[in-house]
Short mmCIF file of C-alpha atoms in Angstrom, two decimals:
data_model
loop_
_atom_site.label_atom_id
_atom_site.label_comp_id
_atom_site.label_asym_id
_atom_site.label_seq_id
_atom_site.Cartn_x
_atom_site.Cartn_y
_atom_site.Cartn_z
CA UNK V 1 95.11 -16.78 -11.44
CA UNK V 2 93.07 -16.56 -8.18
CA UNK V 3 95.21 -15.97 -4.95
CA UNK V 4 94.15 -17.95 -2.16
CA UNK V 5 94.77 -18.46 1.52
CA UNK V 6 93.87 -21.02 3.99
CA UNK V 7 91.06 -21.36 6.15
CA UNK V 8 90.29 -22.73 9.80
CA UNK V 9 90.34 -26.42 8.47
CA UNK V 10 93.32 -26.08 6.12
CA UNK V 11 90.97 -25.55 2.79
CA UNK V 12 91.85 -23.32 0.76
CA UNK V 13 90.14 -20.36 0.48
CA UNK V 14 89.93 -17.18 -2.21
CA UNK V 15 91.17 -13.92 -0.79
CA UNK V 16 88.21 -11.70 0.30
CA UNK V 17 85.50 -15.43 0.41
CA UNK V 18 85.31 -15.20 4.21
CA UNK V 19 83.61 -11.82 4.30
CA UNK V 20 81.54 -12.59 0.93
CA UNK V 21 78.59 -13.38 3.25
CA UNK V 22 78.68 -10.04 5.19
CA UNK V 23 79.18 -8.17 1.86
CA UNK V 24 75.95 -10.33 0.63
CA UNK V 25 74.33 -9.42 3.05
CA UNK V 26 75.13 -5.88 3.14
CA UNK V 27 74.30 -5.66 -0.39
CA UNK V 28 70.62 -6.64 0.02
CA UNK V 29 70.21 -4.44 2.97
CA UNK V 30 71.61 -1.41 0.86
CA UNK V 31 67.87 -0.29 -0.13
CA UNK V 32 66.55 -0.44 3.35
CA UNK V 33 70.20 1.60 4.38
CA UNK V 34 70.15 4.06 1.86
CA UNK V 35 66.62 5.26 2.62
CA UNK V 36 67.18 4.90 6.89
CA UNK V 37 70.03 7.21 5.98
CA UNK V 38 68.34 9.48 3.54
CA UNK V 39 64.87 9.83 5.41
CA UNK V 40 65.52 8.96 8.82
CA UNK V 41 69.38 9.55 9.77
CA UNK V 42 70.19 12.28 8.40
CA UNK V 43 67.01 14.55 9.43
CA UNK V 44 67.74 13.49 12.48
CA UNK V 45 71.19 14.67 13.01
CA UNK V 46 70.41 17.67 10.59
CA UNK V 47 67.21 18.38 13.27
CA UNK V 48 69.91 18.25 16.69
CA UNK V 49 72.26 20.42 14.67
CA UNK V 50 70.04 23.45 13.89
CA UNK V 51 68.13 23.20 17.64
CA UNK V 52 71.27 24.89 18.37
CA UNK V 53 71.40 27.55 15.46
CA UNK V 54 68.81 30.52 15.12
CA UNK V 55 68.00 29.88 11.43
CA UNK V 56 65.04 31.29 9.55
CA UNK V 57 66.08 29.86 5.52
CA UNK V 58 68.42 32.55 5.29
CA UNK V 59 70.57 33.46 8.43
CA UNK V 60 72.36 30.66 10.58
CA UNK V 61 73.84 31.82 13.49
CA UNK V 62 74.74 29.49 16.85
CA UNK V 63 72.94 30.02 19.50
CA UNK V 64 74.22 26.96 22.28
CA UNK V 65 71.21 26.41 24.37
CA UNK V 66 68.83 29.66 23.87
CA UNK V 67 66.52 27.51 21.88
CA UNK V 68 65.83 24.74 24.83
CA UNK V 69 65.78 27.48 27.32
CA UNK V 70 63.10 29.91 25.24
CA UNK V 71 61.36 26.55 25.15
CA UNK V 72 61.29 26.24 29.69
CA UNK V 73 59.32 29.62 29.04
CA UNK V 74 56.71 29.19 26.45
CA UNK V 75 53.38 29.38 27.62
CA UNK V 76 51.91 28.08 24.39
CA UNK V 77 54.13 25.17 23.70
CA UNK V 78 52.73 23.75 27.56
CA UNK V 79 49.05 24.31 26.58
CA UNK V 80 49.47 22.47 23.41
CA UNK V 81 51.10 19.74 25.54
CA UNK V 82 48.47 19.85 28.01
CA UNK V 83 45.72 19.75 25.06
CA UNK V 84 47.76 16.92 23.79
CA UNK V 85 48.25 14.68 26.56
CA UNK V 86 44.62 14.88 26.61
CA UNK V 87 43.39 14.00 23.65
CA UNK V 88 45.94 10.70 24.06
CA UNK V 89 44.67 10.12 27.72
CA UNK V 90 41.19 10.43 26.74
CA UNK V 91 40.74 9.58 23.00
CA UNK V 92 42.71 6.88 22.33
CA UNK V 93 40.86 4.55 24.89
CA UNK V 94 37.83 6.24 23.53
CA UNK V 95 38.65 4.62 20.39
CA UNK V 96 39.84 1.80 21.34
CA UNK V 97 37.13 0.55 23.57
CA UNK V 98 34.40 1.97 20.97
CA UNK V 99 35.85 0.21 18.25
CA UNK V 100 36.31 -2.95 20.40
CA UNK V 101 32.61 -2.78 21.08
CA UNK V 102 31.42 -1.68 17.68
CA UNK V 103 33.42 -4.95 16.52
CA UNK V 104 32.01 -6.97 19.27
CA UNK V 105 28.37 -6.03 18.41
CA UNK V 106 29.00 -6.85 14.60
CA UNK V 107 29.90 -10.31 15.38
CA UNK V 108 26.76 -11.12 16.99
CA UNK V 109 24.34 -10.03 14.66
CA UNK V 110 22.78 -12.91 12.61
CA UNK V 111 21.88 -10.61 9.54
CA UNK V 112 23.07 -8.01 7.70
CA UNK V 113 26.51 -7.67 9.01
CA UNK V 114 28.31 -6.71 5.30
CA UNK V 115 26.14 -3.79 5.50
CA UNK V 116 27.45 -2.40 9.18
CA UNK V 117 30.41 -3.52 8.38
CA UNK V 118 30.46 -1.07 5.68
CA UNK V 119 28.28 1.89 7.05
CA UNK V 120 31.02 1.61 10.01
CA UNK V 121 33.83 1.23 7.95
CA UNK V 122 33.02 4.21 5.54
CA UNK V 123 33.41 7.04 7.74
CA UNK V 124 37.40 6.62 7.88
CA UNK V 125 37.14 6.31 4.01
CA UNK V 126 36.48 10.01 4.43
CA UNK V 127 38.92 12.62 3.89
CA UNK V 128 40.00 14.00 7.06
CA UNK V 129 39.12 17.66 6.11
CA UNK V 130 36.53 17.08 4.63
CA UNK V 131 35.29 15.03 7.43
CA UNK V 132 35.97 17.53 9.54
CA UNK V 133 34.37 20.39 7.61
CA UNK V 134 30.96 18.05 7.72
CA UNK V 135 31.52 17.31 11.28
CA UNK V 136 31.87 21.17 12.16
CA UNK V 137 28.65 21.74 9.98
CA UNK V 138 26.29 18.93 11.70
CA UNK V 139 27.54 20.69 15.44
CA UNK V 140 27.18 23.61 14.55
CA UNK V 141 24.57 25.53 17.18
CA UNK V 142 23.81 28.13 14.88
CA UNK V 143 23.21 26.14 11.35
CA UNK V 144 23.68 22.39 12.36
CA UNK V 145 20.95 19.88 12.22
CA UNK V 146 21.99 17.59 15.42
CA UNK V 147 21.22 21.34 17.50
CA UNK V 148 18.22 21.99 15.93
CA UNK V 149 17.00 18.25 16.08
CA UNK V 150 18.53 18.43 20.02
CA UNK V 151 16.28 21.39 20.59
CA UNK V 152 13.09 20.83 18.74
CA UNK V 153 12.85 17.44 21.35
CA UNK V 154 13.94 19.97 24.08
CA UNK V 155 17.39 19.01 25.08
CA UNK V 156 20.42 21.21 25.39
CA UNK V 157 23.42 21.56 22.83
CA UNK V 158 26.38 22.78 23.54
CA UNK V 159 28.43 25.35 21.14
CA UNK V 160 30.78 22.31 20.84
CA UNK V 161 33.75 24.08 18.62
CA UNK V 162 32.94 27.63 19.60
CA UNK V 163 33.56 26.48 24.09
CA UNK V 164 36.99 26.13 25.16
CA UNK V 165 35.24 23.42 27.42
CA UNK V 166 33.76 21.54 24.51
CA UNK V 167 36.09 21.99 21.98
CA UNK V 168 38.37 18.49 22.80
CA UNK V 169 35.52 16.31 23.64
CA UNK V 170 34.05 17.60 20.29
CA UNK V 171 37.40 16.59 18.24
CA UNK V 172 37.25 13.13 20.74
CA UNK V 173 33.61 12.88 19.09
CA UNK V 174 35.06 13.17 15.64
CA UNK V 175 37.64 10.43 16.35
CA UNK V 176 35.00 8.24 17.57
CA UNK V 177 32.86 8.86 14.41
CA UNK V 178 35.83 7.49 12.16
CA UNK V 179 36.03 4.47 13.90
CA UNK V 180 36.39 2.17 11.03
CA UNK V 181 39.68 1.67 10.77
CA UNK V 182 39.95 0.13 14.04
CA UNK V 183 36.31 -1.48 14.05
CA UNK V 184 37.99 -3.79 11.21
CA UNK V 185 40.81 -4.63 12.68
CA UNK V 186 39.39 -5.96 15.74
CA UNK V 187 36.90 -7.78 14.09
CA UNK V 188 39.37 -9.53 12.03
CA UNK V 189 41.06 -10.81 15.26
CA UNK V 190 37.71 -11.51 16.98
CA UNK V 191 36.85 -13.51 14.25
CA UNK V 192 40.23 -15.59 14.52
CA UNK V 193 39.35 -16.15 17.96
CA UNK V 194 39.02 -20.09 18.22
CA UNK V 195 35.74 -21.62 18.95
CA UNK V 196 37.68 -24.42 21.07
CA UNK V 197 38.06 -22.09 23.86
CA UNK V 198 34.68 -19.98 24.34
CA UNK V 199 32.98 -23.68 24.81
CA UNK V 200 35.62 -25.26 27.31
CA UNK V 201 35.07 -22.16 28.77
CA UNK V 202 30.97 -22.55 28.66
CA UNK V 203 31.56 -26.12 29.93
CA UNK V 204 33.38 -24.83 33.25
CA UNK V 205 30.36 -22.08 33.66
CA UNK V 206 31.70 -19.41 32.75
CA UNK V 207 29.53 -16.16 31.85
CA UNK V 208 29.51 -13.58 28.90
CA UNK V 209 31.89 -11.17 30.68
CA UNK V 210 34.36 -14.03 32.19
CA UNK V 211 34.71 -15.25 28.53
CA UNK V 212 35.29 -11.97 27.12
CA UNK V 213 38.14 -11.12 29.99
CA UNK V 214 39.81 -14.36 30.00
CA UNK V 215 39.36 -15.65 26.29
CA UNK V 216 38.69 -13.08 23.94
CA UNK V 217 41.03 -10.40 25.37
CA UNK V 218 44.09 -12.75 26.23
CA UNK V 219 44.21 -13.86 22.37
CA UNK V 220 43.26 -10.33 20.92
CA UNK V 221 45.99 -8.64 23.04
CA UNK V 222 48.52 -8.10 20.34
CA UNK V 223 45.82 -6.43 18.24
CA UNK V 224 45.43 -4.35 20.91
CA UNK V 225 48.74 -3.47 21.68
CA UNK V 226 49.40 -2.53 17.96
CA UNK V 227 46.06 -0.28 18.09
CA UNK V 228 47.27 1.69 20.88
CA UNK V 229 50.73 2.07 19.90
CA UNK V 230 49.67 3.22 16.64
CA UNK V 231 47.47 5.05 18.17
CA UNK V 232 49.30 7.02 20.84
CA UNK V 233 52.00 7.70 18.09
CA UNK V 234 49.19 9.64 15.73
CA UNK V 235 47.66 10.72 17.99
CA UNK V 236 51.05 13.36 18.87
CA UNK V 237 50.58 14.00 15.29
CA UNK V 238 47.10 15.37 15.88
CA UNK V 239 46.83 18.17 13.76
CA UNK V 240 44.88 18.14 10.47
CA UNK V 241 41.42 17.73 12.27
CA UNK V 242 42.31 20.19 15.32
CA UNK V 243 43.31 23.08 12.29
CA UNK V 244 40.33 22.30 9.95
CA UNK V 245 37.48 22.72 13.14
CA UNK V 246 39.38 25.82 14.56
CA UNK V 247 39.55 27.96 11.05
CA UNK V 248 35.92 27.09 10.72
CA UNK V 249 34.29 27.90 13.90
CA UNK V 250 36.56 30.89 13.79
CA UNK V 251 35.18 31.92 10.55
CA UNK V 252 38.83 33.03 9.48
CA UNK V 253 39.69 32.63 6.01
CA UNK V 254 43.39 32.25 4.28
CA UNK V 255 43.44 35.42 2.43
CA UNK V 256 46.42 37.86 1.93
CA UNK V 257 46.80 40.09 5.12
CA UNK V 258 44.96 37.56 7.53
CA UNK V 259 46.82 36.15 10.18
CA UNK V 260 45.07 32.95 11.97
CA UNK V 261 46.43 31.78 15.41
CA UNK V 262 45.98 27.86 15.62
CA UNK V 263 43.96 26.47 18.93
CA UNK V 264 40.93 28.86 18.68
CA UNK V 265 39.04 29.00 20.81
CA UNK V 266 41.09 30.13 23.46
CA UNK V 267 43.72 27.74 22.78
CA UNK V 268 42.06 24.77 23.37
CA UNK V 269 42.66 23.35 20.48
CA UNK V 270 46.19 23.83 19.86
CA UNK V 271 47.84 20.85 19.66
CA UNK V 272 51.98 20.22 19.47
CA UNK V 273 52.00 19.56 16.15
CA UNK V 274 50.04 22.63 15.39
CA UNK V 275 52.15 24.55 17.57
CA UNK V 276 55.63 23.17 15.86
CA UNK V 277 54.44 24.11 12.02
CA UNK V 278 53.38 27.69 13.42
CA UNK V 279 56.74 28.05 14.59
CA UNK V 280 58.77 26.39 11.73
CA UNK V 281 56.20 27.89 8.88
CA UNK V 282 55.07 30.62 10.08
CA UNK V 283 57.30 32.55 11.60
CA UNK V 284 59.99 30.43 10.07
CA UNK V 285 61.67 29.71 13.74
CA UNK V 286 63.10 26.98 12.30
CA UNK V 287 65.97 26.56 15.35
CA UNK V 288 62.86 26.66 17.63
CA UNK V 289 60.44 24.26 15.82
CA UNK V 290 63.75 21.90 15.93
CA UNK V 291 63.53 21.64 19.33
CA UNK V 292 59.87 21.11 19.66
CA UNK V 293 60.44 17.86 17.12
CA UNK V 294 63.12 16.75 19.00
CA UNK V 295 60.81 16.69 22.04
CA UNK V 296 57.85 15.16 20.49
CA UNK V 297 59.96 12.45 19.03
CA UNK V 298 61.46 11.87 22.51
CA UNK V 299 58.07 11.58 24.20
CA UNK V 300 56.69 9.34 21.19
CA UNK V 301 59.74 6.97 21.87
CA UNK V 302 59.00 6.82 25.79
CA UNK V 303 55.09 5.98 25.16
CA UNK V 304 55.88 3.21 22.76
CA UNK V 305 58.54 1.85 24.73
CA UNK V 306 55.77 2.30 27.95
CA UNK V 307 52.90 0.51 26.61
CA UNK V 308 55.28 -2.50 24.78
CA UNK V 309 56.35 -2.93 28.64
CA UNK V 310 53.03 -3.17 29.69
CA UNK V 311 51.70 -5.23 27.09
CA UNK V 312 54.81 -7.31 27.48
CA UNK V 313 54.26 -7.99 30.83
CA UNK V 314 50.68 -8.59 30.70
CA UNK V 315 51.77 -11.27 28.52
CA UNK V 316 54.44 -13.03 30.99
CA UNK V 317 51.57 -12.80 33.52
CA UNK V 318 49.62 -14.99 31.57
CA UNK V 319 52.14 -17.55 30.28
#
């Protein structure tokens, strides 16, 4: 026999039916929980606990606050922010406004836009080391056929991965070459741009430009808010392409005995990704390369939150 008590209104009510809902509900969130906890919580405390061990896979030993303070003193950990910062100051609005305009163009051409559609699109189809292997090849001063076409007309080419001066605007050049991804996304919202609006906005006289900054860009702006959030946030991550071009302009290879020191040349292309694995997997720092994550998520979390604020109140302005 069920046992039952009575609710607010005098019904009567099973033991336990008032918080079936909750438990309902708890049950359907359990997948999402269990893998927050699993791949999210739990690295997360696990990374805060050993920032404050010296642990290299086999030793643990608490250390308090050595590893935050070693981290106050090392030179290479600031140059791969610097180099960082960078490439987010300067390539992501690279990107953005290049696939912006890319997207832009595309819309206005009466013929044949399936195929630039897809000779834009297929360069982020690319794999990014092997993208950046080709990339390296094509710049290269010595072998490269952009240098030798650059010369034969007479112009100069700089030794783009090979200069500590050219080295990030070269990796900015690669980002801008695999364009795609954003190119369709921004067309997609260009495209969903109502009609309605560019000719009310003909009929009051306004220009090209005028419709662009107060039609097109008001609706896109959540497209572009997600771009550069996303953006910022891999842009931290930078590492695949900044490895791959440094190891081959280097010339180093990954045989037994070689040691290879990321950011070459001259460390200006040693990002804080980069600099985190060397730490953690190379010389298995692990303590260390805890603290470094815990920093770049930290800063990763204060640029998000910085540009939703902006976007958000770009927004109000314009309600």
């Amino acid at each position: 026999m069920a046992t039952t008590t009575l609710g607010r209104r005098g019904r009567a009510v099973p033991v336990g039916g008032r918080h079936r809902p909750a438990l309902r509900a708890l049950l359907y969130l359990s997948p999402w929980l269990a893998g927050f906890s699993v791949f999210f919580a739990y690295p997360l405390i696990a990374t805060v606990y050993f920032s404050f061990q010296r642990y290299d896979l086999f030793t643990l030993e608490p250390v308090g606050l050595l590893n935050y303070r070693y981290f106050l003193q090392d030179e290479a950990a600031w140059t791969a922010i610097r180099n960082t910062l960078w490439l987010v100051v300067v390539m992501v609005p690279a990107r953005l406004l290049f696939g912006l305009g890319v997207a832009q163009l595309v819309t206005k051409l009466k013929a044949g836009a399936g195929f630039y559609r897809t000779v834009f699109y297929l360069p982020s189809l690319v794999p990014l080391v092997a993208g950046t292997l080709g990339f390296v090849y094509l710049l290269n001063p010595g072998t490269g056929p952009v240098p030798t076409i650059l010369s034969a007309v007479g112009l100069p080419s700089p030794d783009w991965f090979g200069d500590p001066g050219w080295a990030k605007p070269g990796l900015t050049l690669l980002g801008l070459w695999s364009v795609g991804d954003l190119m369709v996304i921004f067309l997609a919202a260009l495209l969903d741009v109502p009609k309605q609006l560019y000719e009310a906005a003909a009929l009051d006289g306004a220009g090209p430009w005028q419709q662009f900054f107060h039609v097109t860009l008001p609706v896109i702006r959540p497209v572009l808010m997600f771009a550069a959030v996303t953006g910022v946030i891999q842009t931290l991550q930078y590492f695949t392409q900044a490895m791959v071009a440094a190891r081959v302009a280097s010339g180093s290879t990954d045989s037994a005995g070689s040691v290879f020191t990321p950011g070459y040349p001259a460390q200006s292309t040693l990002t804080f990704p980069e600099w985190l694995f060397h730490q953690g997997f190379r010389d298995f720092a692990m303590g260390y390369a805890c603290v470094l994550a815990l920093i770049l998520f930290a800063v990763s979390m204060v640029f998000t939150l910085f540009l939703l604020r902006q976007f958000r109140g770009l927004a109000e302005e314009d309600a």
